[in-house]
CSV table of C-alpha atoms in Angstrom, one decimal:
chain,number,residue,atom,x,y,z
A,1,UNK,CA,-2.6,-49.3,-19.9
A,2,UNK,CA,1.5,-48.5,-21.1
A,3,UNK,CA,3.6,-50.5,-19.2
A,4,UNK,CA,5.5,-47.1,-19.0
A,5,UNK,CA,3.4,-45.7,-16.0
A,6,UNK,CA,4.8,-45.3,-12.8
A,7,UNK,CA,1.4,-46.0,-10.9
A,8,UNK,CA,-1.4,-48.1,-11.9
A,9,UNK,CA,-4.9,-46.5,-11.5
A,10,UNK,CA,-6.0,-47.0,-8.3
A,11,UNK,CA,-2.5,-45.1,-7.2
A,12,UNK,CA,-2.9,-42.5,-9.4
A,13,UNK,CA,-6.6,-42.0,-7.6
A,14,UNK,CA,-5.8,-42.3,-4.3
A,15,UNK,CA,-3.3,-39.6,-4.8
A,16,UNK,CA,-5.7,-37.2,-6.7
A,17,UNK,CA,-7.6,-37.3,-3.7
A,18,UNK,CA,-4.9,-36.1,-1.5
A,19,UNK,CA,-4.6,-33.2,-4.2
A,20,UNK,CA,-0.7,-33.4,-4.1
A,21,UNK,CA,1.3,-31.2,-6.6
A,22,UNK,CA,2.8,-34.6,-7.4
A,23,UNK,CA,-0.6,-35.9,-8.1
A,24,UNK,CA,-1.1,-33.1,-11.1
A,25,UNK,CA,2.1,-33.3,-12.3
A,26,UNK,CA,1.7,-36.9,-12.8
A,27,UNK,CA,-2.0,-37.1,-14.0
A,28,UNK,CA,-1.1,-33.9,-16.6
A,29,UNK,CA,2.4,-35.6,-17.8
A,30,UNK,CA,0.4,-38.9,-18.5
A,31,UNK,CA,-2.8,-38.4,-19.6
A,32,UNK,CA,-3.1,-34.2,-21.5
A,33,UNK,CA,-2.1,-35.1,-24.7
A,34,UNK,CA,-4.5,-38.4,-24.5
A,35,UNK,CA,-7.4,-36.2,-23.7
A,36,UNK,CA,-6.6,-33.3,-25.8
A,37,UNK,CA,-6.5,-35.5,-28.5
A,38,UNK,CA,-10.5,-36.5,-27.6
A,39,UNK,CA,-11.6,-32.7,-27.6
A,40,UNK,CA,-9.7,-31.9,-30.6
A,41,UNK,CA,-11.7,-34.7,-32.0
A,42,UNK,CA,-14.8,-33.5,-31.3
A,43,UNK,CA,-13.7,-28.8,-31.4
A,44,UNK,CA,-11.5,-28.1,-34.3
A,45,UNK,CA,-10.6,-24.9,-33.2
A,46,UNK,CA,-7.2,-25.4,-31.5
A,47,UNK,CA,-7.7,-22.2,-29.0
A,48,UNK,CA,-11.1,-23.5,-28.2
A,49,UNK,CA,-9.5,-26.6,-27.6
A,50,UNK,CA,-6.7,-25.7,-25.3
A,51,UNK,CA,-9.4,-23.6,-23.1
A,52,UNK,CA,-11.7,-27.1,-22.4
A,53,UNK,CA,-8.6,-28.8,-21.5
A,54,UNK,CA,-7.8,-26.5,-18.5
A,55,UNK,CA,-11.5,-26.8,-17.5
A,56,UNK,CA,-11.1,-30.6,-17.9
A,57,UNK,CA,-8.1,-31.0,-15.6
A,58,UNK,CA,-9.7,-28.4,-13.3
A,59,UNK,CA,-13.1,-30.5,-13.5
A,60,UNK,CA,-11.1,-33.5,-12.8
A,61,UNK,CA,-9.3,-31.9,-9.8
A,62,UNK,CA,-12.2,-30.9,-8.5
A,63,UNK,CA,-14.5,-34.4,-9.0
A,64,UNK,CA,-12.4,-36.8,-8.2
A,65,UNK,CA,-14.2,-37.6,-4.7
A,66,UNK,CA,-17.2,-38.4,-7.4
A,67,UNK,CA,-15.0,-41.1,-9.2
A,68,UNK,CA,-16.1,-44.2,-8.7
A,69,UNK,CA,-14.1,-47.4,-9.7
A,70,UNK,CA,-17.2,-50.0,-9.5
A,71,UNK,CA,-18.0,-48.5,-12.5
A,72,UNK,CA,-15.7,-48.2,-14.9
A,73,UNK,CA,-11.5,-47.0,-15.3
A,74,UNK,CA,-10.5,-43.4,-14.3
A,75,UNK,CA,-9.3,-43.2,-18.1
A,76,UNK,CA,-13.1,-43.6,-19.5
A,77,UNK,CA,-14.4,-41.4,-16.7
A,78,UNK,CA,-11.8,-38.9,-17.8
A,79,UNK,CA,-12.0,-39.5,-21.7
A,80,UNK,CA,-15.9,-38.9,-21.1
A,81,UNK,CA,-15.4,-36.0,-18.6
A,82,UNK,CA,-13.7,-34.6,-21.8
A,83,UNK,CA,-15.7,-35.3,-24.7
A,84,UNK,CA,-18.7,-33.8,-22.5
A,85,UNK,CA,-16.8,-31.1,-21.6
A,86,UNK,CA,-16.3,-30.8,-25.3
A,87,UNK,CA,-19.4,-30.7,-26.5
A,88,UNK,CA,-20.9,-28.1,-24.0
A,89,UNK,CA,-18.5,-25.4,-25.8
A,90,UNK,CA,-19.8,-26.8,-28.9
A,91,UNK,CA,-23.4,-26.0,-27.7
A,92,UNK,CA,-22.6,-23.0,-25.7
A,93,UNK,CA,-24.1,-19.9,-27.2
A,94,UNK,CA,-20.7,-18.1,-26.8
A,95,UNK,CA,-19.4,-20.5,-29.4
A,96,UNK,CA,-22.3,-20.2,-31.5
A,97,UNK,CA,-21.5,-16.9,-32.0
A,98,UNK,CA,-17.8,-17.0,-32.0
A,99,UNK,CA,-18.5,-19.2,-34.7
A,100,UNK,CA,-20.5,-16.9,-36.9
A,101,UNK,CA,-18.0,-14.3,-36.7
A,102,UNK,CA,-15.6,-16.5,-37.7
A,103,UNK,CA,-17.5,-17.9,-41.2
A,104,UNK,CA,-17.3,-14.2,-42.3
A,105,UNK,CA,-13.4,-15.0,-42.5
A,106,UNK,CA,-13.1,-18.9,-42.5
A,107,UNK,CA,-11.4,-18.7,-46.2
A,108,UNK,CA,-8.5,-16.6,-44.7
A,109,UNK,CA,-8.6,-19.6,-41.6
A,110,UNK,CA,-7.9,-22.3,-44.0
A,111,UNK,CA,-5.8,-20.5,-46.0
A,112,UNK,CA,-3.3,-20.0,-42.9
A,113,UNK,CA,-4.0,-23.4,-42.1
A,114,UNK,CA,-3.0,-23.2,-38.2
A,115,UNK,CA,-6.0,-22.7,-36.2
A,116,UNK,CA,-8.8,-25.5,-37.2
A,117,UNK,CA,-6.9,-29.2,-36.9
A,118,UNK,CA,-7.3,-31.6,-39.3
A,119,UNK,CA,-9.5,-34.4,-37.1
A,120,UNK,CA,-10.3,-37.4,-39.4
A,121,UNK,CA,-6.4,-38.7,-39.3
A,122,UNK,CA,-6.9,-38.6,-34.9
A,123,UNK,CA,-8.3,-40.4,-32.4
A,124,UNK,CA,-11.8,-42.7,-32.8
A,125,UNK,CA,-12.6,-40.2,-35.7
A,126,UNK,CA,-10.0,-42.2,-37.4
A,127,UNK,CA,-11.4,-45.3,-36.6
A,128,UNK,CA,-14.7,-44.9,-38.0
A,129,UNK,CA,-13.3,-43.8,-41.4
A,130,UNK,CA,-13.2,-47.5,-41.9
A,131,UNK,CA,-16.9,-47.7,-41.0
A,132,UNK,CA,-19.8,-47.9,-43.5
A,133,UNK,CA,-21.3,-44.0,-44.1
A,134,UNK,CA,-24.9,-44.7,-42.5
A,135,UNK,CA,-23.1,-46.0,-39.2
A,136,UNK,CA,-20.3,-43.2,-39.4
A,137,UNK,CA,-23.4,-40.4,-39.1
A,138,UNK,CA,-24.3,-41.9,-36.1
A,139,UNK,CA,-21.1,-42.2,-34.4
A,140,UNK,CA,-20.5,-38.7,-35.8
A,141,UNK,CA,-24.3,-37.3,-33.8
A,142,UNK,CA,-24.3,-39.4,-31.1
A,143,UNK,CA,-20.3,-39.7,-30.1
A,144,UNK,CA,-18.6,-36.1,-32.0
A,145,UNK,CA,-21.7,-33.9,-31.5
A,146,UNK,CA,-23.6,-35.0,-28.6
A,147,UNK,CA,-26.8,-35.8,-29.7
A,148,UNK,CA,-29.4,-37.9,-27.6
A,149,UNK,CA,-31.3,-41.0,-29.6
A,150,UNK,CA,-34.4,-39.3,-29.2
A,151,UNK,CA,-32.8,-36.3,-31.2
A,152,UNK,CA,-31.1,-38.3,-33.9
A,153,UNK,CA,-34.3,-39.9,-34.4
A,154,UNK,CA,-36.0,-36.5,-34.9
A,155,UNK,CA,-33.0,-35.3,-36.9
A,156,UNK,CA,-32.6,-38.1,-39.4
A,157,UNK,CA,-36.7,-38.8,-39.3
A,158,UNK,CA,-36.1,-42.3,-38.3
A,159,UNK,CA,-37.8,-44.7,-35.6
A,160,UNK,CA,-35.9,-44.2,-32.4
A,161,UNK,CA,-35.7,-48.3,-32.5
A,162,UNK,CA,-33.8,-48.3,-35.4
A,163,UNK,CA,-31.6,-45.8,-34.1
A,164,UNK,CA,-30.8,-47.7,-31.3
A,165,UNK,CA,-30.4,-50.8,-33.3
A,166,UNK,CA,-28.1,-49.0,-36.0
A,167,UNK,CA,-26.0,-47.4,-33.8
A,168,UNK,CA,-24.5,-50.5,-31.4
A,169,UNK,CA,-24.6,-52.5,-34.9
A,170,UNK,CA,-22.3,-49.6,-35.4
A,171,UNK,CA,-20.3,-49.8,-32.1
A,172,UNK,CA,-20.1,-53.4,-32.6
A,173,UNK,CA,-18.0,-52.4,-35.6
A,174,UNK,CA,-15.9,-50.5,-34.2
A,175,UNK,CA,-14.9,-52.6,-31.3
A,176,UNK,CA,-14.0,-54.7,-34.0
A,177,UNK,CA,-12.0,-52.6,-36.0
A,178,UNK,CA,-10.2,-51.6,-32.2
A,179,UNK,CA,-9.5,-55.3,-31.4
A,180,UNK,CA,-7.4,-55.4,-35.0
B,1,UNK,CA,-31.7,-62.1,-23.3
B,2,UNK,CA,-28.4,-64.3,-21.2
B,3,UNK,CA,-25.1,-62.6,-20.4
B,4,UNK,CA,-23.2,-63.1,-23.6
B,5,UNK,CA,-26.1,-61.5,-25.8
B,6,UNK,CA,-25.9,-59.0,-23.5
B,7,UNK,CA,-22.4,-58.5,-24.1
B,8,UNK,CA,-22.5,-58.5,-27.7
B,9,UNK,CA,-25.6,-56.5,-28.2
B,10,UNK,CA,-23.2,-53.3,-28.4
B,11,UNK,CA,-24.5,-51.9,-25.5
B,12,UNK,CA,-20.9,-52.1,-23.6
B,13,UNK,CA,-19.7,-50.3,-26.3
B,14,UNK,CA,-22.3,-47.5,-25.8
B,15,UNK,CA,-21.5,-47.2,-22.3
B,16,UNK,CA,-18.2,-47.1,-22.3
B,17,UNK,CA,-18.5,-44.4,-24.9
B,18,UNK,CA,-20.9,-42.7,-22.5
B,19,UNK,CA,-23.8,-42.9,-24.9
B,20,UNK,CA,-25.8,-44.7,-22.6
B,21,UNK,CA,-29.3,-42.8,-21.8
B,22,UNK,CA,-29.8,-42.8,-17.9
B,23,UNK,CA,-31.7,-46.0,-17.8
B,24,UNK,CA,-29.6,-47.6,-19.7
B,25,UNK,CA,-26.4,-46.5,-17.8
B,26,UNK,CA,-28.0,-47.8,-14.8
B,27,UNK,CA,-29.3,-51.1,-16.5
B,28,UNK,CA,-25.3,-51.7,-17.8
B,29,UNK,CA,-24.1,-50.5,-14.3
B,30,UNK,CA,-26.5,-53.8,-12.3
B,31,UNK,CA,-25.0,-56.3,-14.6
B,32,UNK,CA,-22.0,-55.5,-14.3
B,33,UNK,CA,-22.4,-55.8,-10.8
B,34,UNK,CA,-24.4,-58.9,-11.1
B,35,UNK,CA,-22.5,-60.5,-14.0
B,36,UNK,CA,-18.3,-60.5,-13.9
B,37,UNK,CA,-17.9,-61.1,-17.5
B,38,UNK,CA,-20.0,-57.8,-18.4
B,39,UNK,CA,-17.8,-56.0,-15.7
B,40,UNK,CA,-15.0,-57.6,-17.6
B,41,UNK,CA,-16.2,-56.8,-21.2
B,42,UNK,CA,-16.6,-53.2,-19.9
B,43,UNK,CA,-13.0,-53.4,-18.8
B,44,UNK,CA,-11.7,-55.4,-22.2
B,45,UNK,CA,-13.5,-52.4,-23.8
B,46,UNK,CA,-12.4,-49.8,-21.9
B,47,UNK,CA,-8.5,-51.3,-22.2
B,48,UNK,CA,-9.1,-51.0,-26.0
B,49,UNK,CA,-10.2,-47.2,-25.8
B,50,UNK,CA,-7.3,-46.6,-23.9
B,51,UNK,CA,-4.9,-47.6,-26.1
B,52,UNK,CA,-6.5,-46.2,-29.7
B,53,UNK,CA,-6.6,-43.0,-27.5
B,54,UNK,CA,-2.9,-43.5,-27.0
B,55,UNK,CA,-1.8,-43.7,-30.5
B,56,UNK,CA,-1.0,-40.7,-32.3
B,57,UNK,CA,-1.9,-38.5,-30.1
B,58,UNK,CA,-1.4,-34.4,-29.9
B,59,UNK,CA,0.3,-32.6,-27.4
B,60,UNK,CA,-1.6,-29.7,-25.8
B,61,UNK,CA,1.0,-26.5,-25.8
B,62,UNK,CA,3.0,-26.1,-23.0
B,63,UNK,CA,1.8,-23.4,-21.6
B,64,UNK,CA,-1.8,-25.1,-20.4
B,65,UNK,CA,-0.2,-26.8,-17.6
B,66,UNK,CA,1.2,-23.5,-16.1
B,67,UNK,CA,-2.4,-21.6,-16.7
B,68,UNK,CA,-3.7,-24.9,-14.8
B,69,UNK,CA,-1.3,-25.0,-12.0
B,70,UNK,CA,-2.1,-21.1,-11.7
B,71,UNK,CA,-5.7,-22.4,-11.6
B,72,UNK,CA,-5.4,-24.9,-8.9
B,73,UNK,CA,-2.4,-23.6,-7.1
B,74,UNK,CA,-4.1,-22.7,-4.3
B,75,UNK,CA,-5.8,-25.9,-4.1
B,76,UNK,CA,-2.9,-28.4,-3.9
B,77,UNK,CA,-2.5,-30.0,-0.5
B,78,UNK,CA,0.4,-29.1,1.9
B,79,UNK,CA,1.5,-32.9,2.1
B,80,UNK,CA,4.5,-32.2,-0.3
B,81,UNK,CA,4.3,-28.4,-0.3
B,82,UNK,CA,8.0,-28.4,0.4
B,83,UNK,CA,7.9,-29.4,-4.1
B,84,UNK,CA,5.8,-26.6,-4.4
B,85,UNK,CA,7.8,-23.7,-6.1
B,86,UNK,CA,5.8,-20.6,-6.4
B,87,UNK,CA,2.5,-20.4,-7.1
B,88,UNK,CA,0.0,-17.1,-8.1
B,89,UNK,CA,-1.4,-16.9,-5.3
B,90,UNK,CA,1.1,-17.9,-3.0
B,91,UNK,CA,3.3,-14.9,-4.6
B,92,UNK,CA,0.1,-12.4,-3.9
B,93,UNK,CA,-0.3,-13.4,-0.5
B,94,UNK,CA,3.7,-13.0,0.2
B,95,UNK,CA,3.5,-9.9,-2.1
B,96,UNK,CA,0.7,-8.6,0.3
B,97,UNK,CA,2.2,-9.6,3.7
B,98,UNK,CA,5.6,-8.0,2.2
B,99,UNK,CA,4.1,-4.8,1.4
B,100,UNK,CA,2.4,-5.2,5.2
B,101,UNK,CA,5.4,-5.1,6.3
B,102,UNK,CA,6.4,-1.9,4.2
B,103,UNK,CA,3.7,-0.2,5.2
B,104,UNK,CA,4.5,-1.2,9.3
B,105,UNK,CA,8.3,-0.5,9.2
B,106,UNK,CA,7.3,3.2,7.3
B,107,UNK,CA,4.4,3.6,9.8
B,108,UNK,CA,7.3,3.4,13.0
B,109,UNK,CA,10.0,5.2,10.7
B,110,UNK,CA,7.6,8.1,10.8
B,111,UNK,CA,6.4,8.1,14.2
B,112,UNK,CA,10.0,8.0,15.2
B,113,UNK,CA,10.4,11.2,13.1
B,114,UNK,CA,7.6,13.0,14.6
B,115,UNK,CA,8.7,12.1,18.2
B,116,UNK,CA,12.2,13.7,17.0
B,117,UNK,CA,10.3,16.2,15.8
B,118,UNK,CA,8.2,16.6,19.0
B,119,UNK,CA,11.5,17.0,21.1
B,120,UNK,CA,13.2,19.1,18.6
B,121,UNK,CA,10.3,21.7,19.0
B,122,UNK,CA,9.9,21.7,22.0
B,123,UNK,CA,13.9,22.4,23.2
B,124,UNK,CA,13.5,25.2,20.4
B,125,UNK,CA,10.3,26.3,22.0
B,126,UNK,CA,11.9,26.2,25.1
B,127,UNK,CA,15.1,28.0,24.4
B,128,UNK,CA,12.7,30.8,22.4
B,129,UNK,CA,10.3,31.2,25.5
B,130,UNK,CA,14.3,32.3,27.3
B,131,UNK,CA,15.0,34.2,25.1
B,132,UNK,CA,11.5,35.9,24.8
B,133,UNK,CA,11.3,36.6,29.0
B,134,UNK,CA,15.2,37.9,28.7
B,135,UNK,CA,14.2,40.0,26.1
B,136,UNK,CA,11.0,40.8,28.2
B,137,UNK,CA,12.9,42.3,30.4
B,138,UNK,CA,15.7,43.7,28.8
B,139,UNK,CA,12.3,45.7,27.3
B,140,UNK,CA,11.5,46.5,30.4
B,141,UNK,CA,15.0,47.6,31.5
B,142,UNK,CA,15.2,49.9,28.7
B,143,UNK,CA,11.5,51.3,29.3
B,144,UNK,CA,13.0,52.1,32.8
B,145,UNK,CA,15.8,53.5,31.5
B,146,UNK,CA,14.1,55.5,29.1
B,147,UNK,CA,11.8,57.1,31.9
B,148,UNK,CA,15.1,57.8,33.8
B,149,UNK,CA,16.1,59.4,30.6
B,150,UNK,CA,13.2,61.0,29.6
B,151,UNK,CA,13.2,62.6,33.1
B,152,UNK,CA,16.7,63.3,32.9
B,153,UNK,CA,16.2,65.5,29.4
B,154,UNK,CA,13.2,67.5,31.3
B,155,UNK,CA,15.5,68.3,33.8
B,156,UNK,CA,18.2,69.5,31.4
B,157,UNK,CA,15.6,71.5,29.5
B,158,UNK,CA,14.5,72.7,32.6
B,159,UNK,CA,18.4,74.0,33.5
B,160,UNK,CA,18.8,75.0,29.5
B,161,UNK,CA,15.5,77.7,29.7
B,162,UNK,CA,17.0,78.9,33.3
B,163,UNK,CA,20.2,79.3,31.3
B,164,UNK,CA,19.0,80.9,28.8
B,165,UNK,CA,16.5,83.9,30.4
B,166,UNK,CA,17.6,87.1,29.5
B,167,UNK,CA,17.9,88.5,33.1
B,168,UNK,CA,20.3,85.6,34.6
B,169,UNK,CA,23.4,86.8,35.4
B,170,UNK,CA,26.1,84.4,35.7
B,171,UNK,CA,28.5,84.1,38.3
B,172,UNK,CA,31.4,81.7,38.2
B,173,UNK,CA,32.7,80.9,41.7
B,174,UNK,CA,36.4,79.8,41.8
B,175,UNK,CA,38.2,77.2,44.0
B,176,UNK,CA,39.6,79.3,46.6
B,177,UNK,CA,43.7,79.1,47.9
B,178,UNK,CA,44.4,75.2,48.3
B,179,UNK,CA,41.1,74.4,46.6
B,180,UNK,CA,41.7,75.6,42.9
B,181,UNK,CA,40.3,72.3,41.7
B,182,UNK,CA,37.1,73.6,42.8
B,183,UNK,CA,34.7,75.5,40.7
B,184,UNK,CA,30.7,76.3,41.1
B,185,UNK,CA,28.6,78.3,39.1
B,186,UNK,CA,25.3,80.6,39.8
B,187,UNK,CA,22.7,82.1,38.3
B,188,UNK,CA,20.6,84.8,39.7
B,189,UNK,CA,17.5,85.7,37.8
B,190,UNK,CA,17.6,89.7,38.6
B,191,UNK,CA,13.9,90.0,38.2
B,192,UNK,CA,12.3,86.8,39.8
B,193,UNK,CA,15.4,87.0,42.5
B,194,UNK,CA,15.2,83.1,42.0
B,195,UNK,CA,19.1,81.4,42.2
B,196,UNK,CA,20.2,78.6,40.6
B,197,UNK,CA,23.7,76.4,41.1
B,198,UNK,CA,25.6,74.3,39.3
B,199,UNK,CA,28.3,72.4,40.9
B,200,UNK,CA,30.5,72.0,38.3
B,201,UNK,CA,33.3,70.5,40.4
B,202,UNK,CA,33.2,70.3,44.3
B,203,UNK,CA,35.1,68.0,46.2
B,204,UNK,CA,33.1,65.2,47.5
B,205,UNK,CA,31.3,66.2,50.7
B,206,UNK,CA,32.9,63.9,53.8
B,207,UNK,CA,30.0,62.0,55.8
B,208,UNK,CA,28.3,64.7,58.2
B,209,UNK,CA,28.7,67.2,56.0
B,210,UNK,CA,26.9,69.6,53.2
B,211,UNK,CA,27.5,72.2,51.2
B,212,UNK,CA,26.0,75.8,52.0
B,213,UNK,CA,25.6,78.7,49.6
B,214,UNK,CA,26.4,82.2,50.9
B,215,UNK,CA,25.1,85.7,49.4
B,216,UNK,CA,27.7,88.3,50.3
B,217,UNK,CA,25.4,91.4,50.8
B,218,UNK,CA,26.7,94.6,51.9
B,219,UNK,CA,29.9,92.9,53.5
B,220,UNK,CA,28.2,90.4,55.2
B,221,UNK,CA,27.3,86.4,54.2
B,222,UNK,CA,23.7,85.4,54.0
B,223,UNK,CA,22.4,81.9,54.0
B,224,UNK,CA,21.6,81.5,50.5
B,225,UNK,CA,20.5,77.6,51.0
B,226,UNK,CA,22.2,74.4,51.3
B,227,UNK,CA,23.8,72.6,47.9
B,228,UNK,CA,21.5,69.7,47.6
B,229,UNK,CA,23.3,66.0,48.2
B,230,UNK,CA,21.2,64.9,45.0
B,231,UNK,CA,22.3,68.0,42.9
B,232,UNK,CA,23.4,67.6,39.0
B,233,UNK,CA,22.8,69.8,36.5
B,234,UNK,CA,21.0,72.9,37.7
B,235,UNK,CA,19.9,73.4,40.7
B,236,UNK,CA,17.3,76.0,42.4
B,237,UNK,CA,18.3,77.2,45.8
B,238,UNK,CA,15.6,77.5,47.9
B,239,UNK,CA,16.0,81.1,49.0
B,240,UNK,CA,15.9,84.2,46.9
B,241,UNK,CA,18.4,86.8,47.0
B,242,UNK,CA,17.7,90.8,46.4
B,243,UNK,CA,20.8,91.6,45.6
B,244,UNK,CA,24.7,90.7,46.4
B,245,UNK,CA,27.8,91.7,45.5
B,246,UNK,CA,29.2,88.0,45.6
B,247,UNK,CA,28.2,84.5,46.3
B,248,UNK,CA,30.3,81.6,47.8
B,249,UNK,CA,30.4,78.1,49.1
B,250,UNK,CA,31.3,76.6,52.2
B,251,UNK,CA,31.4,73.1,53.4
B,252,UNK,CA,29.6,73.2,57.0
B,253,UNK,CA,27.6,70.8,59.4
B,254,UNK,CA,24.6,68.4,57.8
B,255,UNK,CA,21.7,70.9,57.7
B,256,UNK,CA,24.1,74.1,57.6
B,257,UNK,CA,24.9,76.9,59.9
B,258,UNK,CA,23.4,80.5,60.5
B,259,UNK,CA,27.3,81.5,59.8
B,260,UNK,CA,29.7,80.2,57.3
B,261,UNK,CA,32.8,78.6,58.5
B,262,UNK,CA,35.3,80.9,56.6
B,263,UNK,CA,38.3,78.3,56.6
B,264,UNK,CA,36.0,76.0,55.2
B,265,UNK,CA,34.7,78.2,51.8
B,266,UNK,CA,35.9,76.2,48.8
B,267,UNK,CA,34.4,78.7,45.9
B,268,UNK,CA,34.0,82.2,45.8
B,269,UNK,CA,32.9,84.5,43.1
B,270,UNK,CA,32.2,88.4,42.3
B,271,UNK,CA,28.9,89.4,40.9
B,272,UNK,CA,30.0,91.4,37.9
């Protein structure tokens, strides 16, 4: 946690639930670019990007009462509310399209260079650069685009055990290359 | 498999991550409950998360926090609504109750109007319906007047063809000595024998009193009739008179006498 915050977490969450202008003005301050840093991780499309962080703060607004301390800090349940959030648009069919429509003109995209960011120099995408390739795939599935075990196992045409196994050897990893 | 296998296993890291499937979010979730040094790897963990996720990160553009506070305005608790600028919403509903209020003060403005309105109509009707029964009967008035009129001409055209016959003979009778104000006029129709007066100026008759034509025949006065009171314009006498060499007027008694009272004759004229 930076020693810069004004209220430790259990503040901060008592006053979300009194849904005080304060409250927002605080959590957004603190913690937007934090979690717009974990969808624009996971969407590359900056517009996409700065809709699922409105519905994230909205999300968060609206769940708060759901929070639960006993398991785990309001930044994980936040971080996770985003990536999830994230990956939904990902999946959504109105994205699916978007995002054919947009192939048809992705050179002119790139050659503008403004609306996709570039994602391997942010966030834990950074991290697992320094991860072997086999391990980075299965961060990439499981943690960037959402897939379950089960699918990853159908995907890559692999034992479900193994992909279990691989992918905490993989987490184990990158705790370590965190604790650094 | 004892807590610190547990620990390492990688499965922390999967939860934290929130790559747990459901039994294995609620497996992680029991020992931590059971076990404080799971509950505190979660937290070591969860620490380290937190602070990658701190480092370089980007800022969303400014405007998301105003679409979000647009989002949620209406949804922030009163407690410190006094820091509350102006929200959306807020603005609609005062926009709404303002233009209420439009609506209201136009609504009296114009029945205010039409009750003006109301009384200004009515005094006008009022002062028309006035003018409409004067003008009634000024209409009647002149409908009166024009039957007077109207009866008045007849009588005139009456006089005007007794006038003009062919056998009238006029005689102009002259205010006699003392009396030359005076002057009368008759006409005898030779044929019918039928005589007519008109008093073109005789004194005013005194109370009591009337005027009585005389036909001088042969030397001698003959009641010719009396001069009505109500007498303009022509008048027929109600006796007719064979023949005469003159005709006068005397003033006599209400109802006249069988002789005229010769100091009291105030025309006299010749038949020609």
């Amino acid at each position: 946690m930076p020693e810069f915050l004004k209220y430790n977490e259990q503040e901060l969450v008592a006053m979300l639930k009194q849904r005080t202008q304060e409250a927002f003005n605080y959590l957004y301050d603190n913690y937007s670019a934090s979690l717009y840093t974990v969808i624009v991780s996971v969407i590359q499309d900056k517009e996409l990007a700065n809709d699922v962080l409105q519905e994230v703060f909205i999300k968060i607004w609206r769940q708060i009462d759901q929070y639960n301390a006993d398991k785990g800090r309001l930044f994980t349940w936040m971080i996770n509310i985003s990536r999830n959030a994230s990956i939904d648009t990902l999946r959504s069919k109105s994205y699916n399209s978007q995002k054919q429509n947009r192939e048809l003109t992705e050179s002119v995209y790139n050659a503008a260079g403004s609306v996709n960011i570039e994602t391997d120099r942010i966030g834990l995408r950074k991290v697992i650069t320094a991860l072997k390739e086999d391990q980075k795939v299965l961060i990439e599935l499981a943690y960037f685009q959402g897939y379950t075990q089960d699918e990853i196992a159908k995907l890559l045409n692999m034992p479900l055990g193994t992909v279990k196994t691989r992918l905490r050897s993989a987490l184990i990893n990158l705790r370590a290359i965190l604790k650094k | 498999m004892d807590t610190r296998d547990y620990i390492e296993s990688g499965i922390i890291e999967q939860y934290v991550l929130g790559l747990t499937s459901v039994e294995e979010t609620a497996d992680v979730e029991n020992m931590a409950i059971e076990h404080v040094e799971v509950k505190q790897a979660i937290y070591d963990f969860e620490i380290m998360v937190e602070q990658q996720a701190n480092e370089n990160v980007i800022h969303p553009p400014a405007f998301i926090k105003t679409n979000i506070e647009g989002a949620l305005s209406n949804k922030f608790s009163a407690i410190n609504s006094k820091q509350i600028p102006h929200y959306k919403n807020e603005g609609a509903i005062i926009r709404n109750l303002s233009s209420l209020k439009y609506i209201a003060a136009a609504a009296i403005i114009l029945l205010l109007f039409s009750t003006g309105l109301n009384f200004y109509f009515y005094s006008a009707f009022k002062n028309t319906n006035t003018k409409y029964e004067a003008l009634f009967n000024e209409r009647n008035t002149l409908q009166a007047n024009n039957a007077s009129y109207r009866t008045q001409i007849d009588e005139m055209n009456q006089s005007f063809s007794v006038i003009q016959d062919s056998n009238m003979v006029n005689i102009t009778m002259k205010g006699t000595k003392g009396r030359e104000d005076n002057i009368a006029t008759v006409f005898w129709n030779s044929q019918t024998k039928d005589v007519y007066l008109i008093s073109n100026k005789l004194f005013k008759t005194p109370e009591g009193k009337q005027y009585q034509l005389w036909a001088i025949v042969d030397g001698k006065p003959v009641n010719a009739g009396m001069v009505a009171y109500d007498c303009n314009g022509v008048c027929k006498m109600s006796k007719k008179i064979d023949h005469a060499q003159a005709f006068a007027i005397t003033l006599e008694k209400q109802g006249g006498s069988a002789a005229p009272t010769m100091e009291q004759m105030y025309v006299i004229g010749k038949v020609s």
